[in-house]
Each structure stands twice: as structure tokens, then as C-alpha cells.
Short mmCIF file of C-alpha atoms in Angstrom, two decimals:
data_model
loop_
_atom_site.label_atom_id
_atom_site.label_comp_id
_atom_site.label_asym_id
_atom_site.label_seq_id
_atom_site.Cartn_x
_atom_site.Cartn_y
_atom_site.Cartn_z
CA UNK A 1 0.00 0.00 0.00
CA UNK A 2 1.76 3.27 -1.43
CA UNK A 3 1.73 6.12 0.84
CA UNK A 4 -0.71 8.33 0.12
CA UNK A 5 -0.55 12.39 0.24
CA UNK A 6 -3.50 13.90 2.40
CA UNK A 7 -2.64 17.43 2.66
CA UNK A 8 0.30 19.98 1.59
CA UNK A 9 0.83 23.23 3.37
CA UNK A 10 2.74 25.79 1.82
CA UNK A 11 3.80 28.95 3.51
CA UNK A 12 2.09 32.42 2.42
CA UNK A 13 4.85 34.56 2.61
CA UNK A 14 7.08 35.08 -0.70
CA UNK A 15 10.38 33.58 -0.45
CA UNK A 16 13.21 35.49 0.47
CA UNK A 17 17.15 34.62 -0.33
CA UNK A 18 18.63 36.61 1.57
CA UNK A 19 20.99 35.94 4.42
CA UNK A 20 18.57 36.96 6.95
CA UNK A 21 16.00 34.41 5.65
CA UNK A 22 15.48 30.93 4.56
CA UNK A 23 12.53 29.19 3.28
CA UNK A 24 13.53 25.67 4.05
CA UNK A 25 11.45 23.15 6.44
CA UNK A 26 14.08 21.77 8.23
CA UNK A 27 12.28 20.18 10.74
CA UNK A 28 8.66 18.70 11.66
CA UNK A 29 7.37 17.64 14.83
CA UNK A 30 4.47 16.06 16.46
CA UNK A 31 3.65 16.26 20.08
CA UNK A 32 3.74 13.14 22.28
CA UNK A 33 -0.11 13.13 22.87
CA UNK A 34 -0.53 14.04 19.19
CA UNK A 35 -2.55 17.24 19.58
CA UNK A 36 -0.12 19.25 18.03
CA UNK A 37 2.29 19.75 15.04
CA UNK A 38 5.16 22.37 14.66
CA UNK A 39 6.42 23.06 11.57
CA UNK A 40 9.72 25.17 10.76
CA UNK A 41 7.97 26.69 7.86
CA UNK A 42 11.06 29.36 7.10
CA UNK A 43 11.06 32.71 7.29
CA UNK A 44 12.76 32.43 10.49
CA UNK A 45 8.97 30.98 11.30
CA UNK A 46 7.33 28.07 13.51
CA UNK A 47 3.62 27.26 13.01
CA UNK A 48 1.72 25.08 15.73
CA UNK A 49 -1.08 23.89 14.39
CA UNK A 50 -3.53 21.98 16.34
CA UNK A 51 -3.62 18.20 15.53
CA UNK A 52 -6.37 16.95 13.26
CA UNK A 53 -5.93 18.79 10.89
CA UNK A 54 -9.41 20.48 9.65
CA UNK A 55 -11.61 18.93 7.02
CA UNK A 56 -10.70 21.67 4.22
CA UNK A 57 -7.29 21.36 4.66
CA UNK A 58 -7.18 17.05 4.52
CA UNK A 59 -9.55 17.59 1.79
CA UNK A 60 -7.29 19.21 -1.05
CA UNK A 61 -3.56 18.43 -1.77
CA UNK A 62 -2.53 21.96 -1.13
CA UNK A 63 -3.01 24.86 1.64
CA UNK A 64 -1.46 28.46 2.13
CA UNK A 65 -1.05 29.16 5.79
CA UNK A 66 -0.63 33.64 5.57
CA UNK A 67 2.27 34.67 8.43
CA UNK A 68 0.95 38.18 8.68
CA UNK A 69 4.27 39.16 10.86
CA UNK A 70 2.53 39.67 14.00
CA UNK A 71 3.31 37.82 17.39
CA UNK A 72 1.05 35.40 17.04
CA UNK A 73 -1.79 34.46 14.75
CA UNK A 74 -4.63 32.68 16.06
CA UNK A 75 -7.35 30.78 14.76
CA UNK A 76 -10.06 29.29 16.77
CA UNK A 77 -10.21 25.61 16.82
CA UNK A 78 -12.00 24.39 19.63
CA UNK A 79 -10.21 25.59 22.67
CA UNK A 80 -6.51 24.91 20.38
CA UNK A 81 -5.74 27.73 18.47
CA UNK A 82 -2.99 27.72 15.77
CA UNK A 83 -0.14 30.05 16.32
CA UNK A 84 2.65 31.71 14.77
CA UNK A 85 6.18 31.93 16.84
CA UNK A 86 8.61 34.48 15.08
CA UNK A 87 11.82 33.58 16.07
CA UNK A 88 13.58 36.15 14.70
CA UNK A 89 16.03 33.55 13.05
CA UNK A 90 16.55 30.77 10.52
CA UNK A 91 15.19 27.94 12.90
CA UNK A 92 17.05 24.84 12.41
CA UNK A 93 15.58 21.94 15.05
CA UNK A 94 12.10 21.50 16.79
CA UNK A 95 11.09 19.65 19.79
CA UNK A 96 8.44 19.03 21.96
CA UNK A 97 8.39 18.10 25.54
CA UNK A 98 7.57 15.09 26.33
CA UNK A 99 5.15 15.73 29.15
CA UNK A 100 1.44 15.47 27.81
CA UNK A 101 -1.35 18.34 29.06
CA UNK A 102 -2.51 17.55 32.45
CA UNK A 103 -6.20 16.12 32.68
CA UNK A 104 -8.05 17.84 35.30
CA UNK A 105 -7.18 16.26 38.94
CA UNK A 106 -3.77 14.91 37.55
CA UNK A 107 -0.74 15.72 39.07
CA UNK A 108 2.22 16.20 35.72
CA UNK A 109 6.29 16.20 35.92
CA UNK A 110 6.42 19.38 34.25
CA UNK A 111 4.01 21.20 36.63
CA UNK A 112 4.72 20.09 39.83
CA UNK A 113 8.18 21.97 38.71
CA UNK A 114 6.53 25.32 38.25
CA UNK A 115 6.64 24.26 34.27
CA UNK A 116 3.70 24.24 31.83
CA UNK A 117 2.67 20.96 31.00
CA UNK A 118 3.86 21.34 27.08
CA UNK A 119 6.72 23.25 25.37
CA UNK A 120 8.80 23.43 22.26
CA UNK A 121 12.54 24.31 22.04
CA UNK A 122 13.24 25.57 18.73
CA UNK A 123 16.71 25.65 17.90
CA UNK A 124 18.41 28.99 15.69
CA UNK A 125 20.67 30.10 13.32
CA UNK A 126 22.50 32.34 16.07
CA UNK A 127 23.14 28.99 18.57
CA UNK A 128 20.35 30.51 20.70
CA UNK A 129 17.58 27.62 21.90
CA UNK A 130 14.27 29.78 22.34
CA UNK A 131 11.46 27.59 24.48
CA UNK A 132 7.93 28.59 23.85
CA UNK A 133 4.76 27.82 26.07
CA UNK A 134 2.69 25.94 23.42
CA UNK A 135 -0.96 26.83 25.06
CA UNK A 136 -0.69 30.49 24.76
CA UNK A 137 2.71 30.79 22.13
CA UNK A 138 4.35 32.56 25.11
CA UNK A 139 8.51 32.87 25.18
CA UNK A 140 9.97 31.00 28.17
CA UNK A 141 13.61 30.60 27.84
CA UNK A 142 16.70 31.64 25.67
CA UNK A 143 19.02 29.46 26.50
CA UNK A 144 22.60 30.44 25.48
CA UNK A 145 25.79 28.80 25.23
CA UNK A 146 26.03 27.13 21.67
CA UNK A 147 28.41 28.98 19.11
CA UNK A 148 26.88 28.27 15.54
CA UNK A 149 23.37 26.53 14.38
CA UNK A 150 21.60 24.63 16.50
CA UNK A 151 20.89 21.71 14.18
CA UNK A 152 18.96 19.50 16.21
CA UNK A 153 16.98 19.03 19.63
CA UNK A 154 15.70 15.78 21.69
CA UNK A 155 13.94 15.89 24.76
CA UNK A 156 13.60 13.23 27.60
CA UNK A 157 11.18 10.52 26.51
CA UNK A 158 10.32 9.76 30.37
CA UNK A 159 8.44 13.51 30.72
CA UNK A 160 11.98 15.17 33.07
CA UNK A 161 12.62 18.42 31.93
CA UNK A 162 15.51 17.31 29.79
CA UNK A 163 17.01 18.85 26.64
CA UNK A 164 19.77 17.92 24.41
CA UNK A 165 20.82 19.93 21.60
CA UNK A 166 23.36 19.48 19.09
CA UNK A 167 25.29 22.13 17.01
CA UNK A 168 27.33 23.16 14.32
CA UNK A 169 29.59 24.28 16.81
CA UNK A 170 30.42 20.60 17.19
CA UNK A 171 29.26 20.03 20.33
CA UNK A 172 25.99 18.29 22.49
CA UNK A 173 24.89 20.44 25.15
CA UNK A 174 22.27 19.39 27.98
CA UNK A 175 19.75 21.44 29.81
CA UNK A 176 18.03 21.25 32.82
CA UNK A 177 14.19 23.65 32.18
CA UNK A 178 13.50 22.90 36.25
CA UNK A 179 16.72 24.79 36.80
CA UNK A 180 15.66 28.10 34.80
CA UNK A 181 17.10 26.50 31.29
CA UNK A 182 20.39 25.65 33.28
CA UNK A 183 23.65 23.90 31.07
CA UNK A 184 24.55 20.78 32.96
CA UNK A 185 26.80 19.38 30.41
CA UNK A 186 28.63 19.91 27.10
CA UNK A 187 29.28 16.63 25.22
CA UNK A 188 32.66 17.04 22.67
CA UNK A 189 33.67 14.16 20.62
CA UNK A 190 32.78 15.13 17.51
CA UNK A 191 35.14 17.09 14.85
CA UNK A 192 32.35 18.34 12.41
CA UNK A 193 28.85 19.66 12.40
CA UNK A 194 26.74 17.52 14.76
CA UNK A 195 23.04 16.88 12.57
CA UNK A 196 21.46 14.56 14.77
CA UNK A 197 20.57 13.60 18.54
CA UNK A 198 18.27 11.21 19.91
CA UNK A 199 17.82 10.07 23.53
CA UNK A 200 17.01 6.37 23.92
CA UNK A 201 12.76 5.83 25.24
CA UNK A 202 14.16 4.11 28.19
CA UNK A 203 16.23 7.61 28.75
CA UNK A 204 19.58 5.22 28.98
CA UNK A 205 21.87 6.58 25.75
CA UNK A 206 21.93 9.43 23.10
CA UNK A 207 23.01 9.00 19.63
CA UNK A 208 24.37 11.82 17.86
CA UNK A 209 25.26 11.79 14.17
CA UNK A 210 27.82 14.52 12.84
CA UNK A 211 29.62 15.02 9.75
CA UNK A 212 31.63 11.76 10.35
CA UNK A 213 31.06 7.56 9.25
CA UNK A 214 30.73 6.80 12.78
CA UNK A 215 27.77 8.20 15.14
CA UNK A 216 28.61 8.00 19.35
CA UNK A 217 26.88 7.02 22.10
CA UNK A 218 26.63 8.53 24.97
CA UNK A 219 25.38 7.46 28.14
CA UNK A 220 22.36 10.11 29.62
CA UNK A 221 23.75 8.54 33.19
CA UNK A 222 27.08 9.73 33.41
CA UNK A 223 27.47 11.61 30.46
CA UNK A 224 30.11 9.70 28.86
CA UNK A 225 31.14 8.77 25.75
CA UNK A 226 30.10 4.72 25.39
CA UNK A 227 31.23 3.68 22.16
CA UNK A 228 31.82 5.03 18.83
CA UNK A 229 29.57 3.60 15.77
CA UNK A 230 31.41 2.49 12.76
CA UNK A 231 30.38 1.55 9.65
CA UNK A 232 28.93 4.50 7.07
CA UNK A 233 31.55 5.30 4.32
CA UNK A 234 30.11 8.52 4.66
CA UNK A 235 28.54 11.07 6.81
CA UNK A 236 25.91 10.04 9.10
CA UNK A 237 22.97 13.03 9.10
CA UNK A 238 20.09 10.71 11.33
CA UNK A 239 19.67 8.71 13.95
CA UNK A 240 16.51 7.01 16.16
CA UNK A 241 15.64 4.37 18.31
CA UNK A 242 13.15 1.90 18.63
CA UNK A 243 10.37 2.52 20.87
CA UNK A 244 11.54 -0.36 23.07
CA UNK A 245 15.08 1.34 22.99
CA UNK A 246 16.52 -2.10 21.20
CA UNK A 247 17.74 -0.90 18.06
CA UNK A 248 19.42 1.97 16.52
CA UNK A 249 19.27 3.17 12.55
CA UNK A 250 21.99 5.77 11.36
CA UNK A 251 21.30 7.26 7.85
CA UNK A 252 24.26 8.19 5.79
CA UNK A 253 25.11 9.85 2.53
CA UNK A 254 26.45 6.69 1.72
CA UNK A 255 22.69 5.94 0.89
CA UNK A 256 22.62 2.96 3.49
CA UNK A 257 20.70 2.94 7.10
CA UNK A 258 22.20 0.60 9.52
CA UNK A 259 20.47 -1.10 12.02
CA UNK A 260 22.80 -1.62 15.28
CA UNK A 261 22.44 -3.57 18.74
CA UNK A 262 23.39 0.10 20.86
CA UNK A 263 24.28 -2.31 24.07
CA UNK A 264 26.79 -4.56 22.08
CA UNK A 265 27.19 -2.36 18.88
CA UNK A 266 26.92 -4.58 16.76
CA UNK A 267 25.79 -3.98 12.87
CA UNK A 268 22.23 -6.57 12.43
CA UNK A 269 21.57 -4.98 8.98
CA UNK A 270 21.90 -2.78 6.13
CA UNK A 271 19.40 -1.17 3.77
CA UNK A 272 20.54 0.25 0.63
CA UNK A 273 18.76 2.73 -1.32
CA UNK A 274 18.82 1.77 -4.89
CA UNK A 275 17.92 3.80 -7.19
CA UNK A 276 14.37 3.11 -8.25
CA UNK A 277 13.93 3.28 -12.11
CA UNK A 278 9.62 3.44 -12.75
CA UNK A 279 6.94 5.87 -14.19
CA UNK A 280 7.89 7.20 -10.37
CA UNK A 281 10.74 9.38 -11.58
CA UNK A 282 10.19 10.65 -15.36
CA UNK A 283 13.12 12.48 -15.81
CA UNK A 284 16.60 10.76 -17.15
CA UNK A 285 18.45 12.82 -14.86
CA UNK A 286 20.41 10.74 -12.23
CA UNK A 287 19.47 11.46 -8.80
CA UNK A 288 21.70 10.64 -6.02
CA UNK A 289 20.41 8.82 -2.50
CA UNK A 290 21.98 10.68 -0.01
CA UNK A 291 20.18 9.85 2.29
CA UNK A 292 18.59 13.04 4.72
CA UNK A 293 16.35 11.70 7.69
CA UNK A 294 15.65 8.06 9.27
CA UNK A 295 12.93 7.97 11.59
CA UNK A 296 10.89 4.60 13.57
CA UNK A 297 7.24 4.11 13.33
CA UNK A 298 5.52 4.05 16.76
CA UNK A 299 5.19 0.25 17.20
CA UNK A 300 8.51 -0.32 16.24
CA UNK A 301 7.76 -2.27 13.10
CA UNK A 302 8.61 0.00 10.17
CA UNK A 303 11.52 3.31 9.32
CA UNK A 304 10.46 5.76 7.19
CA UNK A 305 13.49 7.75 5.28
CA UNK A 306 13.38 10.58 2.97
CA UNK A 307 16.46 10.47 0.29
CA UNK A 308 18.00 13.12 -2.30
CA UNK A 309 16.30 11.03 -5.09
CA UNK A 310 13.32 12.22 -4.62
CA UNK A 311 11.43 9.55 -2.71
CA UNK A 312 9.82 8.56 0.80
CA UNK A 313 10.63 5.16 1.57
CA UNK A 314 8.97 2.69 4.09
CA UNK A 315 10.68 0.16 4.96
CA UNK A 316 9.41 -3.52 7.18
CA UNK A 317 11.88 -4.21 9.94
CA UNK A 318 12.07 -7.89 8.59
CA UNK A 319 12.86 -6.57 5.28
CA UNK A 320 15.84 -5.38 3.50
CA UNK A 321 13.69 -3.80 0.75
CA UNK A 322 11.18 -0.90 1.23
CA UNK A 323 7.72 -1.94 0.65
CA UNK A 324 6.08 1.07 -0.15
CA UNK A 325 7.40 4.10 -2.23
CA UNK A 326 6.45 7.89 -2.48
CA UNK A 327 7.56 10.81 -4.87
CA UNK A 328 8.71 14.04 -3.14
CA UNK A 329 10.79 16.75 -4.10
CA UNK A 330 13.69 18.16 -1.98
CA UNK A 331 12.47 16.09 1.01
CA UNK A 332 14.70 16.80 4.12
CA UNK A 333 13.05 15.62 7.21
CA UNK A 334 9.70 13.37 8.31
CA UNK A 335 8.35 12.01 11.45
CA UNK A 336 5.93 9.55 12.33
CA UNK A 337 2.54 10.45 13.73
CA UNK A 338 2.90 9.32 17.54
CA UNK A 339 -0.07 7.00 17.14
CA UNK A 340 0.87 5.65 13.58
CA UNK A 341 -0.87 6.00 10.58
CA UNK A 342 0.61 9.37 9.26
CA UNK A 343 3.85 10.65 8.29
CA UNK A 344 5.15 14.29 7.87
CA UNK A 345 7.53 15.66 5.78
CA UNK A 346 9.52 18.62 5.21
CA UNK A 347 11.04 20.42 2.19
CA UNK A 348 13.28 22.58 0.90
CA UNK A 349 10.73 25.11 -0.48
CA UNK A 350 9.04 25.72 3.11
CA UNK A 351 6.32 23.22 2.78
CA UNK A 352 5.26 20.40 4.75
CA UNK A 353 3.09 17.13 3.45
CA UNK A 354 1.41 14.32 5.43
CA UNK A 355 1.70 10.87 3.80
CA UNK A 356 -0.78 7.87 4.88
CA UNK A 357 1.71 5.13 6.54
CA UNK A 358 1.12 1.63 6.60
CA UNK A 359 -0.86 0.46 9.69
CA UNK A 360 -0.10 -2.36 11.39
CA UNK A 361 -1.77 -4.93 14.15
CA UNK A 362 1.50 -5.75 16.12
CA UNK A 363 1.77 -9.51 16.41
CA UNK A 364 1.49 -11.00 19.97
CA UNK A 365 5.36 -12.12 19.45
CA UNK A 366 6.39 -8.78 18.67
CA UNK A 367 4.20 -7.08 21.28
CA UNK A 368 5.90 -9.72 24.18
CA UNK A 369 9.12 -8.59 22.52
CA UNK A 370 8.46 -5.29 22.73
CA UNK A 371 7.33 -5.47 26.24
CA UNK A 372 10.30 -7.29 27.54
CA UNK A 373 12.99 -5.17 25.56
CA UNK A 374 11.91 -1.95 27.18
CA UNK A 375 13.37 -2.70 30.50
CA UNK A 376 15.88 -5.98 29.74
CA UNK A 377 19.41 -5.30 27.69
CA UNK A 378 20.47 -7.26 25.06
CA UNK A 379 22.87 -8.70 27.54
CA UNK A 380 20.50 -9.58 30.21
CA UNK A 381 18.20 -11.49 27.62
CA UNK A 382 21.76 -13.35 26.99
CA UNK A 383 21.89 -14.17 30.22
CA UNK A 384 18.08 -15.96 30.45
CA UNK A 385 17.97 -19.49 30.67
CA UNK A 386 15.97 -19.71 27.76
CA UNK A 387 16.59 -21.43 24.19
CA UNK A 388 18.72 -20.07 21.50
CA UNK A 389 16.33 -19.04 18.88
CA UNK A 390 14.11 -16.86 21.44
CA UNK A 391 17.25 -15.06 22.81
CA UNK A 392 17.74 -14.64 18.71
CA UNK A 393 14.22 -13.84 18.36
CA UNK A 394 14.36 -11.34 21.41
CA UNK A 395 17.51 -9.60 20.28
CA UNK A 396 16.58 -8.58 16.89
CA UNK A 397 18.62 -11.17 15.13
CA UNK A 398 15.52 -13.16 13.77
CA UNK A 399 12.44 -12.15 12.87
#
């Protein structure tokens, strides 16, 4: 089952190339309870945008959001109105917290710290990390320290008030938001541009992919370096875990994703992105796969990666072949839907397009995998006195 494209929002303003301005979309992100979606729409602009979308706009292929330049632009929704953030630079990396609203009567992480219960960091041109209230669009923090672009951003899956960023100043950096947006630690490893972070579910390791073949891992313990990942022949832009923090896929420009074991680092597989001659790309141009963004589907059964050729490609876990194919143009980032079934993706030209994604019934083998891998490490299933093939089974080696 192709993916299919729902909806395409473009922004309203004319683009701009000057230095002070960029149009690209180089980053999308849903929130963890899936009520809302950010989009770095360029312009030095972020949209939230409550989550559904609205019947017009799923309706037709294309939409103009208008940024009219003022604070914030609101339109009623329910009690979720969209907004407009202005920045005031290029904004590079989006993330949300990953502390869901409060229901009235609960007690939430975020709040009990004096916090609001959802926020974005947005990460800028200048190295400044701005974090915005999402309920009322309302600055919180600038939190300064970084040197060059803030490329990339990755909260704490287990709702603390952790940030990690990563920059072109070659460097991680981690913040606390319950200590006023305080550094705790800078990470240095890397000798280029650092594209990537992600922190683990289980909140154990961070990946970070730079400008390098080999992506590190960190430990979100001790902050320590825990191994080095290599294997690319090229540089590694993306990284992600599984949901049950089991696996790890690095995209390259080498065109491959590997799939690694992060407690043993091992390599389990390779996909390659052939090039895909069909009625899917007309032109006799050839079109590189560099490969741009590698991201895990929420059940843990599927990666989604967007490539230079001009394709969105889902892949099975079991499978070293994609099984389902999309034509994009200038695709540089996508993200899952956190409750399956949609994918968004960003562009070069400032717009952002949500793709139908294969859903899935998670077998009862895979669930009990699933379940067991969130709080046992590959080496502690080694250690079960259990047979071969379900240690094989439980480890990712088998499907």
C-alpha cells in the first residue's frame, strides 16, 4: 500500500534569499499526545497547528497558511488555536516536551516543577535555543551557550525536563528547564557539524550523528562517551531508536541505514537505497540517494526515510527492501505520527506534506518482545535461561 498524500501546506509569505531568511522546512514535529504539530515553515517561522488537521485542509492536496508578521496568529479551533512563533532567526531543530497536558485532577512532571505541562525548544541560526509555552505561544527561555546553528533538539522521553541539543559548533549540550534552562553538560567528541541527537525511550543513551562515518553514544547517566559507531563510508545526518530502545538506525550519505544492537554495537543490517527506475521518476536525470532523515514508526515495526532522489521510503523491519514508495521533491526531514498511521515531511521550499503510513496490528510475538525489551538489555536477555532461537528472536537477530 503506497503512501498516500493527504494534505500539503505551503507557507504564504514570498520567499526570500537573503541571508537573513530561509525558506527551508528543516524540521517537523508532532507532540507526544498528538494534539499538536510544529512546523519550521522558514522565514525564520514556527507554526503550531492543532492536531487533526481540519476537514478543508485534509480535503485538497494543497493549503497556504498567511504569516501576517505579528506575534502570534490565532485561529479558533475548539479551545486549540494555531499560532505563529517568530523567532527572529533561521530555525534549524524542533522539539516538543515530552510531558502530555494535564487532565483535570492529575498531578504532571512538568508542573509540579513550576513548568507548563507542554513546550517546544526551537533551535536557531545564532546557537540561541528559544522555548515557547505551546498553550498560549508565550517565550519561556533563551538558552545560550552554543556557538553556531543549532541543528537538532531531543527531549527526555520519560516527561523530566531534559534537553539535548546538538550544534554546528560541534558540540551536544544538555539542559536542565527545572533549573531556569540551566547547562549541565557539554558533550565534545565530535570534529564536524553535529546533525542529529536522539535520547534512547528508556532515557539510557543518546546517539548523535555529525559530519563523520561513525555516530557515538553517549550514556544520559554519566554523560560519557560509550562507544563510537562504525560503519557508514560517509557522513551520518540521522539517527533514532526503537520505541523499546533495542535498536538503533543511522542514515548516511552513503545511501545505506544501519540497524545496530546500541548495548553490544553490533551492525544486524543494512538497507541500501537503490535507485528506483519506474513511471515514479520521469526524468533521465540521475538522482543521487543521499540519504537526509531516518525515523521509527511508533510500534517499532517499520523506518520511514526521505532520500536526495526524490522519494519517501517505508521500509518492514524484517525486510531489506522498502515496501512502499512515495515521490517528493527536496524532502529533508519526516516524522511519524505518535499513534501511527501518518507521516510528515519537510522540504526545501518551506512546505510540509502528510503521507498515509502503513498500519499495522503488532503480532502477539512482537508485542511480548516489545514489552520485555523496554526494560531488559540485550545482555540480560543473553543471560536468560531460555533457548537459542528466542534469545535470537528477542535480540533482533531473527524475525
Amino acid at each position: 500500500e503506497e503512501p498516500v498524500l493527504l494534505a500539503e501546506l505551503k507557507p504564504g509569505r514570498p520567499q526570500r534569499y537573503d541571508w537573513k531568511s530561509s525558506c527551508e522546512t528543516w524540521s517537523v514535529a508532532f507532540s507526544p499526545d498528538g494534539a499538536w504539530f510544529a512546523w519550521s515553515q522558514g522565514h525564520c517561522v514556527v507554526k503550531l497547528i492543532p492536531w487533526p488537521l481540519g476537514e478543508t485542509e485534509l480535503g485538497c492536496k494543497t493549503s497556504e497558511r498567511k504569516s501576517r508578521g505579528g506575534k502570534a496568529e490565532t485561529r479558533s479551533r475548539g479551545a486549540a488555536k494555531e499560532k505563529t512563533l517568530e523567532c527572529g532567526q533561521i530555525v534549524w531543530g524542533l522539539a516538543f516536551s515530552a510531558w502530555p497536558a494535564a487532565e483535570d485532577g492529575d498531578t504532571d512532571p512538568a508542573c509540579a516543577v513550576g513548568l507548563p505541562c507542554l513546550v517546544l525548544a526551537t533551535g536557531l541560526n545564532d546557537g540561541q535555543i528559544k522555548v515557547w509555552e505551546v498553550q498560549t505561544g508565550h517565550l519561556l527561555f533563551s538558552l545560550l551557550g552554543h556557538q553556531d546553528v543549532v541543528r537538532d533538539l531531543s527531549f527526555a522521553p520519560n516527561g523530566s525536563p531534559i534537553l539535548v541539543s546538538a550544534s554546528r559548533d560541534k558540540t551536544l549540550r544538555v539542559w536542565d528547564l527545572s533549573r531556569d534552562g540551566r547547562q549541565v553538560q557539554v558533550l565534545s567528541g565530535h570534529v564536524q557539524w553535529v546533525y542529529c541527537c536522539s535520547i534512547s525511550p528508556d532515557c539510557s543513551m543518546l546517539c548523535s550523528a555529525a559530519g563523520e562515518k561513525s555516530a557515538l553514544l553517549w550514556s544520559m547517566r554519566s554523560y560519557t562517551l560509550i562507544r563510537r559507531l562504525e560503519g557508514h563510508q560517509s557522513s551520518v545526518v540521522s539517527c533514532d531508536f526503537s520505541p523499546d530502545s533495542a535498536l538503533l538506525v543511522t542514515a548516511s550519505y552513503d545511501a545505506c541505514v544501519i540497524m545496530w544492537d546500541p548495548y553490544t554495537g553490533e551492525q544486524l543490517r543494512t538497507l541500501r537505497h537503490v535507485p528506483l527506475h519506474s513511471a515514479l521518476d520521469s526524468s533521465s536525470e540521475i538522482h543521487t540517494s543521499s540519504l537526509r532523515s531516518v525515523c521509527f514508526s511508533p510500534e517499532g515495526l517499520y523506518l520511514a526515510t526521505v532520500a536526495d532522489d526524490r522519494l519517501l521510503r517505508i521500509w518492514a523491519l524484517e525486510l531489506r527492501s522498502p515496501v512502499a514508495f512515495a515521490p517528493m521533491t527536496n524532502g529533508l526531514c519526516c516524522m511519524y505520527f505518535p499513534h501511527g498511521g501518518f507521516i510528515a515531511t519537510g522540504t526545501r521550499d518551506g512546505h510540509v506534506q502528510f503521507w498515509t503510513a502503513p498500519r499495522v496490528l503488532s503480532s502477539l510475538k512482537h508485542l511480548c518482545r516489545r514489552a520485555l525489551r523496554t526494560f531488559l538489555t540485550t545482555y540480560q536477555v543473553l543471560a536468560l535461561p531460555i533457548p537459542r532461537k528466542l534469545k535470537e528472536f528477542l535480540t533482533y537477530r531473527t524475525f
